[in-house]
Coordinates of C-alpha atoms in Angstrom, one line a residue:
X1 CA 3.9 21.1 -11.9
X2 CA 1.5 18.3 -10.8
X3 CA 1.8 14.9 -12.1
X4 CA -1.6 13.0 -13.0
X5 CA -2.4 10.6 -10.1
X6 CA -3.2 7.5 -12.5
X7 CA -6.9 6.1 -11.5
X8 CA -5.7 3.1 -12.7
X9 CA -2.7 2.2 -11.1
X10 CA -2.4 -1.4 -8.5
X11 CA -0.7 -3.2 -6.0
X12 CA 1.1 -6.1 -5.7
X13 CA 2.6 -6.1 -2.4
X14 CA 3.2 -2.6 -3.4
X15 CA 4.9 -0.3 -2.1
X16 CA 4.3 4.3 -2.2
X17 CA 4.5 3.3 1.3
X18 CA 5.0 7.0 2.9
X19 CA 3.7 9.2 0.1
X20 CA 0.1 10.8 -0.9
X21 CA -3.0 11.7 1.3
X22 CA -6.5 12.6 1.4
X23 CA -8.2 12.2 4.9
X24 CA -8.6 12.3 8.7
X25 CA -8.6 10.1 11.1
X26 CA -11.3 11.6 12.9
X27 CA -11.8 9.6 16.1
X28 CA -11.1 5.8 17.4
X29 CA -7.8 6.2 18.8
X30 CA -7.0 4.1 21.8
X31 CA -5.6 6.1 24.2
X32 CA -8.5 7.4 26.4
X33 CA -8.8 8.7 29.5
X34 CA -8.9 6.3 32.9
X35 CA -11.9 8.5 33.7
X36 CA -14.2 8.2 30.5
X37 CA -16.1 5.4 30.2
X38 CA -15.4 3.0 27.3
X39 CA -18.2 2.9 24.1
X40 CA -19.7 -0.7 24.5
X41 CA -18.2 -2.3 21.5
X42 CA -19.2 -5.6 22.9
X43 CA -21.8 -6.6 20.1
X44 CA -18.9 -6.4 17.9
X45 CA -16.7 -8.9 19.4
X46 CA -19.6 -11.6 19.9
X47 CA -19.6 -11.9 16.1
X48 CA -18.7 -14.9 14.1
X49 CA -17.4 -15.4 10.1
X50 CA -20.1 -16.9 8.2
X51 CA -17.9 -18.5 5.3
X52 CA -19.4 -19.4 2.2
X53 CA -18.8 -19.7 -1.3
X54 CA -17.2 -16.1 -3.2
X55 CA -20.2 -15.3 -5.5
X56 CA -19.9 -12.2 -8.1
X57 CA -16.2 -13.2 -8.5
X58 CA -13.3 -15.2 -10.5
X59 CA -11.9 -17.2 -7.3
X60 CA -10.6 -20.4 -7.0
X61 CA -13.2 -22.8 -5.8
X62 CA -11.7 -23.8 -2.7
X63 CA -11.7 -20.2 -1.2
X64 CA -14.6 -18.8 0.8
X65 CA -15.8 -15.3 1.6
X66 CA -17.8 -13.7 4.7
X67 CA -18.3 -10.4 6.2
X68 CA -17.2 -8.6 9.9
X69 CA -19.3 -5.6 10.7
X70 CA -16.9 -2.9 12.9
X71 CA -18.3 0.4 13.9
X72 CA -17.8 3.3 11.2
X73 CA -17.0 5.7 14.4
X74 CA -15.4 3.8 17.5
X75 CA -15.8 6.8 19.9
X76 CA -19.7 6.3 18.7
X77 CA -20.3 3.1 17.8
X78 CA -24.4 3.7 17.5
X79 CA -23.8 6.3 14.8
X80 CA -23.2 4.0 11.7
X81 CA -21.4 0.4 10.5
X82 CA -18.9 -1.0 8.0
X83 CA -19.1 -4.1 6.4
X84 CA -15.6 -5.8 5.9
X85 CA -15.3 -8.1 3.2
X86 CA -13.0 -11.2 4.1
X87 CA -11.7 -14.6 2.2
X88 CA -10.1 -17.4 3.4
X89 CA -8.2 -21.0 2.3
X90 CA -9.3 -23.6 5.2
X91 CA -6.8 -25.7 7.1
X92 CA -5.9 -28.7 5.5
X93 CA -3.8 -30.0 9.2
X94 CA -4.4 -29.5 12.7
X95 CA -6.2 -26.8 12.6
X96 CA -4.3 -24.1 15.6
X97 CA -6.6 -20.7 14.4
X98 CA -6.0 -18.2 11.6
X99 CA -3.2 -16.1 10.0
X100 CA -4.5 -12.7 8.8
X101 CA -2.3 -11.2 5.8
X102 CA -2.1 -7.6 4.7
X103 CA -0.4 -7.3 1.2
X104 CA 0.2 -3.6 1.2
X105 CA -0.4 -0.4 -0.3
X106 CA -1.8 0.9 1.3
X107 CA -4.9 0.1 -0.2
X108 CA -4.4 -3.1 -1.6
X109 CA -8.1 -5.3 -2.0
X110 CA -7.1 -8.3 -0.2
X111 CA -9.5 -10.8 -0.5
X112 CA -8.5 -10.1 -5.0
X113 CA -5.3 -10.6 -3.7
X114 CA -5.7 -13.8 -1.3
X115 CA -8.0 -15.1 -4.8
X116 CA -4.7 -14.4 -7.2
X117 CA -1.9 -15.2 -4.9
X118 CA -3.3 -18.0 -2.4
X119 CA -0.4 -20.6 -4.3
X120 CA 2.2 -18.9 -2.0
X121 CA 0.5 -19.1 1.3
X122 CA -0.2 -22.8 1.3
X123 CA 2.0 -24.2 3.4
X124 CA 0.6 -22.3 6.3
X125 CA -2.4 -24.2 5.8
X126 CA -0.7 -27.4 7.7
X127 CA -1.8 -25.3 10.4
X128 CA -4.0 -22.1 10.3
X129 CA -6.7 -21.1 7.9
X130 CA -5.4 -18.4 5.9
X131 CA -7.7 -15.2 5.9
X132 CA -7.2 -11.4 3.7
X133 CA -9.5 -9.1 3.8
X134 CA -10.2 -5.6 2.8
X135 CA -9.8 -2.5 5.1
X136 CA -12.2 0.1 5.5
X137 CA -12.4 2.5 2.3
X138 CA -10.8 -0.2 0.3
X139 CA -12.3 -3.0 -2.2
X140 CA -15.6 -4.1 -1.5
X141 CA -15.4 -2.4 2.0
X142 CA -17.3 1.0 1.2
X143 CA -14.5 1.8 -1.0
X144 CA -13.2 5.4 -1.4
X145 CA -13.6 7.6 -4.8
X146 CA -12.2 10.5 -5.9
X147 CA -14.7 10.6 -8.6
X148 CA -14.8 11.1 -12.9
X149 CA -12.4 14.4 -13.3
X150 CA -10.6 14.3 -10.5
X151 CA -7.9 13.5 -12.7
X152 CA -7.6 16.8 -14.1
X153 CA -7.9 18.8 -10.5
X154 CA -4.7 17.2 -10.5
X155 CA -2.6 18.0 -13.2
X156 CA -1.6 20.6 -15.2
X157 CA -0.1 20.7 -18.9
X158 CA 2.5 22.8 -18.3
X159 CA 4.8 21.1 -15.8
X160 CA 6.5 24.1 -14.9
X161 CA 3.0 26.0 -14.5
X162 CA 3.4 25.5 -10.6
X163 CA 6.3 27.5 -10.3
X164 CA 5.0 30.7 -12.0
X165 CA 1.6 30.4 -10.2
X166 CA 1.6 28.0 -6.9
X167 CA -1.7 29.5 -6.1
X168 CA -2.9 28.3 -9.2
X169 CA -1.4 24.7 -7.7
X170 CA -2.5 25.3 -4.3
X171 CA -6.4 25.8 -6.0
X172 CA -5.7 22.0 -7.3
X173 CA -5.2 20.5 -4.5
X174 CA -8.1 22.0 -2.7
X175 CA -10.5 21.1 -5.6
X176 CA -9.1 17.5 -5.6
X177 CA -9.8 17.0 -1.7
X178 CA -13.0 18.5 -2.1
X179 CA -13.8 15.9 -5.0
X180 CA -12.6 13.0 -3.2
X181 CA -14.6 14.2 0.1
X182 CA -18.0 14.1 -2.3
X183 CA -17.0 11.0 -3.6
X184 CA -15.9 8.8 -1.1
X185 CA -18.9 8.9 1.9
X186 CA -18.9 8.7 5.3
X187 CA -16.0 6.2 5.8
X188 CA -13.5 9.1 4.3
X189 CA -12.7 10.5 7.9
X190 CA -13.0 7.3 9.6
X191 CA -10.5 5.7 7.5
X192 CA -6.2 5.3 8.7
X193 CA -4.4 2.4 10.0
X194 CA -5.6 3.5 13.7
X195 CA -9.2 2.6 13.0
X196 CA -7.9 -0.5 10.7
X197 CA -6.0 -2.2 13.5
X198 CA -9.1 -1.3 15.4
X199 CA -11.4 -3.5 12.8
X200 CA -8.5 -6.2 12.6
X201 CA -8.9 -7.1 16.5
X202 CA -12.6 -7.6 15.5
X203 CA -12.1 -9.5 12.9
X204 CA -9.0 -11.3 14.8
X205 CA -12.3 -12.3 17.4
X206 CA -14.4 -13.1 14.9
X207 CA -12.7 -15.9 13.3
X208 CA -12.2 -17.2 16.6
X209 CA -8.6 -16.4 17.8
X210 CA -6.8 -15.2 20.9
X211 CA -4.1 -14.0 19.3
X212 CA -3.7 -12.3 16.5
X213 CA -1.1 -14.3 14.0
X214 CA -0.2 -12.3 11.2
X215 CA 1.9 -12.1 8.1
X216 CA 2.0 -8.1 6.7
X217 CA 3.6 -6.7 3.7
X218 CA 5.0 -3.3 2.9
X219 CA 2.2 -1.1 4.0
X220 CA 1.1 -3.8 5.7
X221 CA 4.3 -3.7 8.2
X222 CA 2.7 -0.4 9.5
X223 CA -0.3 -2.0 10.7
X224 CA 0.7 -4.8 12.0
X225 CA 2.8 -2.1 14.0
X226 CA 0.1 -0.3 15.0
X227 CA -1.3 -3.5 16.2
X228 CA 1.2 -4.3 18.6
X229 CA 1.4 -1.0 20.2
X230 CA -2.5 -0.9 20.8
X231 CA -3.3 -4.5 21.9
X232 CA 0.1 -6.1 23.0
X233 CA -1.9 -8.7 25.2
X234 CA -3.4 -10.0 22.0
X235 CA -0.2 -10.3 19.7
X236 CA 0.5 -13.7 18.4
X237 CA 2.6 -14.5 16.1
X238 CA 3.5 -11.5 13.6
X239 CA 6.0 -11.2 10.7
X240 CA 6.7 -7.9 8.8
X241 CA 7.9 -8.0 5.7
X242 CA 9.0 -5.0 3.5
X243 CA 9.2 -2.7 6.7
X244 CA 7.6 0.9 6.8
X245 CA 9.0 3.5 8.8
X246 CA 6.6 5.0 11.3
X247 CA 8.5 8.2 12.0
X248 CA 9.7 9.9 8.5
X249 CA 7.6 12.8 7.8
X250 CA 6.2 12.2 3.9
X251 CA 8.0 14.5 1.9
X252 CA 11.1 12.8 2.8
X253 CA 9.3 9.2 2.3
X254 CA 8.7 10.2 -1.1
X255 CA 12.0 11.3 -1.9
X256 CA 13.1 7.8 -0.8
X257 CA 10.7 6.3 -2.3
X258 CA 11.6 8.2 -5.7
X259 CA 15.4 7.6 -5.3
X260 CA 14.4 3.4 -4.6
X261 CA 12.2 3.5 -8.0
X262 CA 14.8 4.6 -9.7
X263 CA 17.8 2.6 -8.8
X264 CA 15.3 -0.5 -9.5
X265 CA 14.9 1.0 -13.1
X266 CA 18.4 1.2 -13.4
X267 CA 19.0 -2.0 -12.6
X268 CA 16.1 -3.2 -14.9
X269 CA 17.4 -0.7 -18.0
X270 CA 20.9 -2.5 -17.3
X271 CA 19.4 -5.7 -17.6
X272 CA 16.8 -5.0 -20.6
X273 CA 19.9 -3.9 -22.9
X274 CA 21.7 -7.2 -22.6
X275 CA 18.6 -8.7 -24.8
X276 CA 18.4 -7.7 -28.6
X277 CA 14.5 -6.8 -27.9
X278 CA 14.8 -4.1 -25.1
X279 CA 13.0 -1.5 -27.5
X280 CA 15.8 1.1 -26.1
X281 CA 18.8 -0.8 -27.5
X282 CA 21.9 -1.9 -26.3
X283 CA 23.3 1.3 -24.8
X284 CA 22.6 1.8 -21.2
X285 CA 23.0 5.4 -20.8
X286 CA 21.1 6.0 -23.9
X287 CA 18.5 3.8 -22.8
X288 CA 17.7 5.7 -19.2
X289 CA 17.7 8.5 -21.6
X290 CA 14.9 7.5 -23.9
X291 CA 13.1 6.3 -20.4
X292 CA 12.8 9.7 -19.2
X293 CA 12.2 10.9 -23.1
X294 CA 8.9 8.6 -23.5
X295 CA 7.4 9.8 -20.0
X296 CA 8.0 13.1 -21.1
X297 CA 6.3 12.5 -24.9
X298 CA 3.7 10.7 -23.7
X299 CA 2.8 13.6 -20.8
X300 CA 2.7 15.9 -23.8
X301 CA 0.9 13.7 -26.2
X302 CA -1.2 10.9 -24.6
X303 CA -1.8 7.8 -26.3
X304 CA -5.7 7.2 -26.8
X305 CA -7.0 4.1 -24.5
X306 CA -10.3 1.8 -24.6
X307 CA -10.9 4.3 -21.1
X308 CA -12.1 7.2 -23.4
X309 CA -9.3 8.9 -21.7
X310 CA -4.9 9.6 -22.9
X311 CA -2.5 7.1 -21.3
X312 CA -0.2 10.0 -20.3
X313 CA 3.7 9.7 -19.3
X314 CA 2.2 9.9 -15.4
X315 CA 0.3 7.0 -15.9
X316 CA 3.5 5.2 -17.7
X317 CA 5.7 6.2 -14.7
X318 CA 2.9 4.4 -11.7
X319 CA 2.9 0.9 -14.4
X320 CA 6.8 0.8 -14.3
X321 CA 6.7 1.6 -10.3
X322 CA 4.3 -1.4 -10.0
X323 CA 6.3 -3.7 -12.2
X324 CA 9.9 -3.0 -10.4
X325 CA 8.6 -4.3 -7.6
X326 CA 9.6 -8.0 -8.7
X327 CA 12.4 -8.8 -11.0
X328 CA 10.3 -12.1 -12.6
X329 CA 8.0 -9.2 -13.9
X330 CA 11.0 -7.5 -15.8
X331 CA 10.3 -10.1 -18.6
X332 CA 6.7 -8.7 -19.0
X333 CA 8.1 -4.9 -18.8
X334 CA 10.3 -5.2 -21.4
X335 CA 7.9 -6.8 -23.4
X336 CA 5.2 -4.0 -22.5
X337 CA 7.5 -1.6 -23.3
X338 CA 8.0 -2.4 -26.8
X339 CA 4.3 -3.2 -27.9
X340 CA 4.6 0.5 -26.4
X341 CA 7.0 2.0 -28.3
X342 CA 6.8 0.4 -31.5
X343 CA 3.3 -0.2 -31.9
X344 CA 1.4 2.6 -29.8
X345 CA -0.1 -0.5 -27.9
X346 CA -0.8 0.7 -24.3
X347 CA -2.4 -2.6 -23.3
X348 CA 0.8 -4.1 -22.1
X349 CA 1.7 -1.7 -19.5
X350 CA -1.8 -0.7 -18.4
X351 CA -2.0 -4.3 -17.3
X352 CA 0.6 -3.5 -14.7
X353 CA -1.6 -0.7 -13.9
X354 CA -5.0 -2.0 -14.3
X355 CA -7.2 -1.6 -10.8
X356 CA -11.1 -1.8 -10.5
X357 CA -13.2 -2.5 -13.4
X358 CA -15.9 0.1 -13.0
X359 CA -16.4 3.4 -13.6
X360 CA -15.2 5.5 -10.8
X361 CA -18.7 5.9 -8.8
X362 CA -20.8 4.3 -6.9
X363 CA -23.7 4.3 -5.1
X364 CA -23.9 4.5 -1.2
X365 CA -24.7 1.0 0.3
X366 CA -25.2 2.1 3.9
X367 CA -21.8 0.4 4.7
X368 CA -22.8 -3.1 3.8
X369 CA -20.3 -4.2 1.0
X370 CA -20.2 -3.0 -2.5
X371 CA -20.4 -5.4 -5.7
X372 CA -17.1 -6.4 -6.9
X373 CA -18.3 -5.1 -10.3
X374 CA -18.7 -1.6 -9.0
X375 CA -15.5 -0.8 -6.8
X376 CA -14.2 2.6 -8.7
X377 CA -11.8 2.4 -11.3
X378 CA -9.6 4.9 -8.7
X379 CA -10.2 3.4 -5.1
X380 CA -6.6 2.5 -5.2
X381 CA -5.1 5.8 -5.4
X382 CA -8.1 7.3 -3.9
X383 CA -7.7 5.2 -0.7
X384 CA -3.7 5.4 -0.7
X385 CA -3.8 8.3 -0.1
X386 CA -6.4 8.8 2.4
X387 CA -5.0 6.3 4.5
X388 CA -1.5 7.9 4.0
X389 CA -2.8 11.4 5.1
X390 CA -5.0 9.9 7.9
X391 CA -2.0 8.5 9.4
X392 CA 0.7 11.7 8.9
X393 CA -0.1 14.9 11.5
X394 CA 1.7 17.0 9.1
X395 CA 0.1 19.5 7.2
X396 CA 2.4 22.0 5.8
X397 CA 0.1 26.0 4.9
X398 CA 0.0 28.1 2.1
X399 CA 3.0 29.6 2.5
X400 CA 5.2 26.8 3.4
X401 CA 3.8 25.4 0.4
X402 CA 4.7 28.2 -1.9
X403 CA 8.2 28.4 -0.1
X404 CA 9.5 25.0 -0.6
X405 CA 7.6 24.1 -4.0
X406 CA 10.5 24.7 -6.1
X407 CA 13.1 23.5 -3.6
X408 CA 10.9 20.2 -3.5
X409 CA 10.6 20.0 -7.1
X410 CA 14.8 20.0 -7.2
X411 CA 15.1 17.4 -4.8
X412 CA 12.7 15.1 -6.2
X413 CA 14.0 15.7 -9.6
X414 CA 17.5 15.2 -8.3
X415 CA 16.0 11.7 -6.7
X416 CA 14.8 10.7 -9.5
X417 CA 14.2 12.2 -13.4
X418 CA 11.6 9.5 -14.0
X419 CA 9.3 9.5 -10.8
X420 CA 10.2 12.3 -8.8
X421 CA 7.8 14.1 -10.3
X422 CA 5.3 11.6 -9.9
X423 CA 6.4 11.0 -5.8
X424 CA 6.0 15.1 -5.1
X425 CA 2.6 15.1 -6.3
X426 CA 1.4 12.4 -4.6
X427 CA 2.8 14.4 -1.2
X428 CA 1.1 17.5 -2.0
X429 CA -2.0 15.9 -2.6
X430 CA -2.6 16.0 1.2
X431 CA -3.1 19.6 1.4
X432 CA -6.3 20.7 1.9
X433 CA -7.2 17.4 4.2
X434 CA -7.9 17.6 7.8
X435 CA -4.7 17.2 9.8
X436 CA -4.0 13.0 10.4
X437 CA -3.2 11.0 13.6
X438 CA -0.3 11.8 15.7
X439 CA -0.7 8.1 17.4
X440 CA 1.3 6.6 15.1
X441 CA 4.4 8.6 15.0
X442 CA 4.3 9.0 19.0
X443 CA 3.1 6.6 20.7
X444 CA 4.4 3.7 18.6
X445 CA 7.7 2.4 20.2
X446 CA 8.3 0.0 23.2
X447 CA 6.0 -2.6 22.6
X448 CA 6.4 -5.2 25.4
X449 CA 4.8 -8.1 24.0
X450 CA 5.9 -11.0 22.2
X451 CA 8.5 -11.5 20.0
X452 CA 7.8 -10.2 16.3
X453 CA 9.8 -11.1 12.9
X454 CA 11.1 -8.2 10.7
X455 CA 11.9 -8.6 7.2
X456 CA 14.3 -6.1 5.4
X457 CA 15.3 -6.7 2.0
X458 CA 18.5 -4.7 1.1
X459 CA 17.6 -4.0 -2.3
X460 CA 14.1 -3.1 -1.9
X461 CA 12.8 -0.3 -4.2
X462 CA 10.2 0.9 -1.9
X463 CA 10.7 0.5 1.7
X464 CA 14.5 0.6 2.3
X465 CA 16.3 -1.4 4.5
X466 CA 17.3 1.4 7.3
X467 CA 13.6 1.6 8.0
X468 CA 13.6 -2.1 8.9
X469 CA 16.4 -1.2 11.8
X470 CA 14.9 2.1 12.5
X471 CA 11.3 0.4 12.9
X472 CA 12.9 -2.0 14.6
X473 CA 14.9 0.2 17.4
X474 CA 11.6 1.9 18.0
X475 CA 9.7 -1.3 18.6
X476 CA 12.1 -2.4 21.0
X477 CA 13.3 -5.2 22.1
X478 CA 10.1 -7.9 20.8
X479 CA 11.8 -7.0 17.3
X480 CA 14.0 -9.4 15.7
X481 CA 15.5 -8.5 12.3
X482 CA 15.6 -10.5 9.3
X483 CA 18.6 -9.0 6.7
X484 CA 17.2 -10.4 3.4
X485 CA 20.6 -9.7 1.2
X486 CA 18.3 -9.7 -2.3
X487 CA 16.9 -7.6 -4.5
X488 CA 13.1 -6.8 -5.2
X489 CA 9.9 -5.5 -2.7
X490 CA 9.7 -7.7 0.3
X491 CA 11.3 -10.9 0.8
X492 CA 8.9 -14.0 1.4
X493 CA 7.9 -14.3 -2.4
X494 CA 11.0 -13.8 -3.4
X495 CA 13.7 -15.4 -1.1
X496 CA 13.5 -19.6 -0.4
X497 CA 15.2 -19.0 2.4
X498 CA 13.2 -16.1 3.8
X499 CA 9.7 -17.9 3.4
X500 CA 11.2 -20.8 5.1
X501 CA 12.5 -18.5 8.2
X502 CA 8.8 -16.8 8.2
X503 CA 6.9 -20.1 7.7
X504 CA 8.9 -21.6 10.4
X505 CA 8.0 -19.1 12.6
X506 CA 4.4 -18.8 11.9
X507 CA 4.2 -22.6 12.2
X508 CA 6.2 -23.4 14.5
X509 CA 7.0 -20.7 17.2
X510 CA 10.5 -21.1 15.4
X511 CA 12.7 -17.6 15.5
X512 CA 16.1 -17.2 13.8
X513 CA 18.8 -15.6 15.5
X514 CA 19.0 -11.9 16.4
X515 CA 21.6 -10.8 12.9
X516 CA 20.8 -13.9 10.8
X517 CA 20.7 -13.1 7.2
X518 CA 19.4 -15.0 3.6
X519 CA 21.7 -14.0 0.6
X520 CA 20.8 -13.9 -2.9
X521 CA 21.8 -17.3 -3.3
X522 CA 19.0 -18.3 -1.8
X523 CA 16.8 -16.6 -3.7
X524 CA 13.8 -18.5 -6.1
X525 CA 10.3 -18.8 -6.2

């Protein structure tokens, strides 16, 4: 019944926004009461970025790295400390502060991805220095583990063995939580976009700034959200792009997410078959056939890998997720696909899956940053979905469990015969954590602060475009909507006209119009 959680899938601006979990959110939230005093936090916000050169790492040599320490436990701040790891591209104009990008997940390393992507983020260099950096649990920033095995806590080789034993499902999930509880350290129930936006007003005083200015994608969208509702007074200029929802509980996320995935492979499938070297020939239909037919060998026979362990149909199913999420990668899929198919070469499509570069285990570092040669091979998948369960108070029992596995398992299949599977996993993989945060679903809506940009892409894969209104309404009226008429995850990478509107914006104070729109004739890179 369970699908294998790949330990070596990535993000790019990804996307299994709303789906798999693994912690709690144990404390930090910042509603407290008028009569308890506040924990001094104060040696926290007098420090400063030390920028230097990015040592132990293939980065461009005009990007520097530092450090922000936050407090592992803001209702204690005396019991412990994180090290965040942070990179930047200076200002080349007028320098006017520092805009702080999140590229999704969540999960997502950002100082790899600031070193990768920086090309596209120049232009806000006229003005601001341009800073990523890795959340708690994630990266270099005591990154989360679920450990060597945790694989197989996860799966079973019988997919239909969870409907003639869901005890024997349910026995899974609580030896995978229990692996990634060992594994991970003390930042496991301190980690959630609560405590993260926490740690980004730190660092947003740290590098010197007022204001927060900020550009967030996908997963990103939700903390920048959760921003806003906790420190309104400090909201600068922020742009969400790819927009999460903040209310749908995460069995339905998944089923859109599953039903998004798959209309993007259709469209890919439509658009392989039009070339002579799409390895499933010419035939649409037949094509989405074979699709689902090579997940389902591969699940059944692995492929042996240069990991010592089967590239299973599981682990085919997260690399195709990761490259729908652009259509310039569709080129590189199809490609991927056929070293694949006709060859047996896994290579191709692992590189759309490929994550850390170490073998997943570390050794505890007191909180200060890890080596980027030993973040786990499965901090990724590990930390999606702590962060996702941290932030969802949902925790369906036993019984509901048992109940609804095999209605779930329709529906998802129904969404989608190619990652439905993969999507319903990654939900139940919160059972057997500590119930998450309630903060965000309640008490994030009505922000009265300054005027925000959201970015909704109608043809996104992963976050669908009614969560950009429905984020939207809740916000209230600081929201202004972006309808980015394209295809693809997010819009600013994508869309010539959308990185214009958001550039103009972040530069310039610059908003379009309530309704205004970019078609896809103004797409390009």
């Amino acid at each position: 019944m369970l699908a294998k959680l790949s330990t070596r899938s990535a993000v790019r601006r990804c996307a299994f926004t709303g789906a798999v979990g693994l912690a709690l959110l144990a404390a930090g939230l910042p509603a407290v009461a008028a009569e308890r005093p506040q924990p001094d936090l104060s040696r926290f916000y007098r420090q400063k970025v030390a920028w230097s050169k990015c040592d132990g790492m293939d980065a461009p040599k005009d990007l520097q790295c530092g450090k922000v320490t936050v407090p592992l436990d803001y209702a204690r701040p005396a019991a412990g400390t994180l090290d965040l790891a942070m990179a930047r591209y200076r200002a080349t104009g007028d320098k006017r502060g520092s805009v702080l990008l999140n590229f999704g997940g969540p999960g997502g390393a950002g100082v790899n991805e600031l070193a990768a992507g920086g090309d596209e983020f120049m232009s806000l260099t006229n003005a601001y220095d341009v800073v990523s950096f890795d959340p708690r649990g994630v990266g270099r920033s005591s990154p989360v583990s679920c450990g060597d095995g945790s694989d197989e806590a996860a799966e079973t080789s019988d997919e239909d063995a969870g409907m003639s034993d869901p005890q024997a499902v349910l026995r899974q999930l609580r030896t995978a939580a229990a692996q990634c509880a060992e594994n991970s350290g003390p930042v496991l129930p301190h980690i959630g976009t609560v405590n993260a936006s926490r740690d980004l007003d730190v660092i947003r005083q740290a590098v010197g700034d007022k204001k927060l200015n900020y550009l967030g994608f996908s997963y990103g969208t939700r903390l920048g959200a959760v921003y806003a509702a906790q420190f309104p007074k400090k909201v600068g200029r922020l742009v969400l792009d790819g927009v999460d929802t903040l209310t749908e509980p995460m069995a339905e996320q998944g089923i859109a997410g599953a039903e998004g995935q798959q209309t993007a492979l259709e469209d890919f499938v439509g658009w392989c078959v039009k070339d002579v070297a799409c390895p499933f020939g010419q035939d649409a239909r037949d094509a989405r056939e074979q699709v689902v037919q090579l997940v389902e060998s591969l699940d059944e026979d692995p492929v042996p890998t240069d990991f010592g362990e089967g590239f299973t149909g599981q682990d085919l199913v997260g690399a195709i997720g990761q490259a729908l999420y652009s259509q310039e990668m569709w080129p590189s899929l199809e490609r991927a696909l056929a070293s694949l198919v006709e060859d047996g070469d896994t290579r191709g499509v692992m590189a759309f899956a490929t994550g850390g570069v170490a073998l997943p285990h570390r050794e505890d570092t007191g909180g200060g940053l890890v080596d980027a040669n030993d973040v786990p091979l499965d901090n990724l998948p590990a930390a999606l979905m702590a962060i996702n369960c941290a932030d969802d108070p949902d925790r369906p029992g036993a019984d509901r469990i048992t109940k609804d596995l095999g209605r779930l398992r329709e529906e998802y299949q129904k969404a989608s015969p190619v990652f439905g599977r993969y999507r319903l996993t990654e939900v139940l993989m919160c059972y057997g954590r500590p119930k998450g945060t309630d903060f965000i679903r309640d008490d994030v809506r009505n922000v009265h602060g300054p005027k925000m940009l959201l970015v909704g892409t109608r043809g996104d894969p992963a976050t669908p475009y009614r969560w950009t209104t429905e984020t939207a309404k809740r916000l209230g009226s600081s929201a202004v909507v972006l309808d980015n008429k394209g295809e693809g995850h997010t819009g600013y990478a994508s869309s010539k006209c959308v990185h214009g509107k958001v550039d103009r914006f972040l530069l310039y104070g610059s908003l379009p119009p309530t309704g205004s729109s970019c078609g896809p004739e103004d797409e390009g890179t």
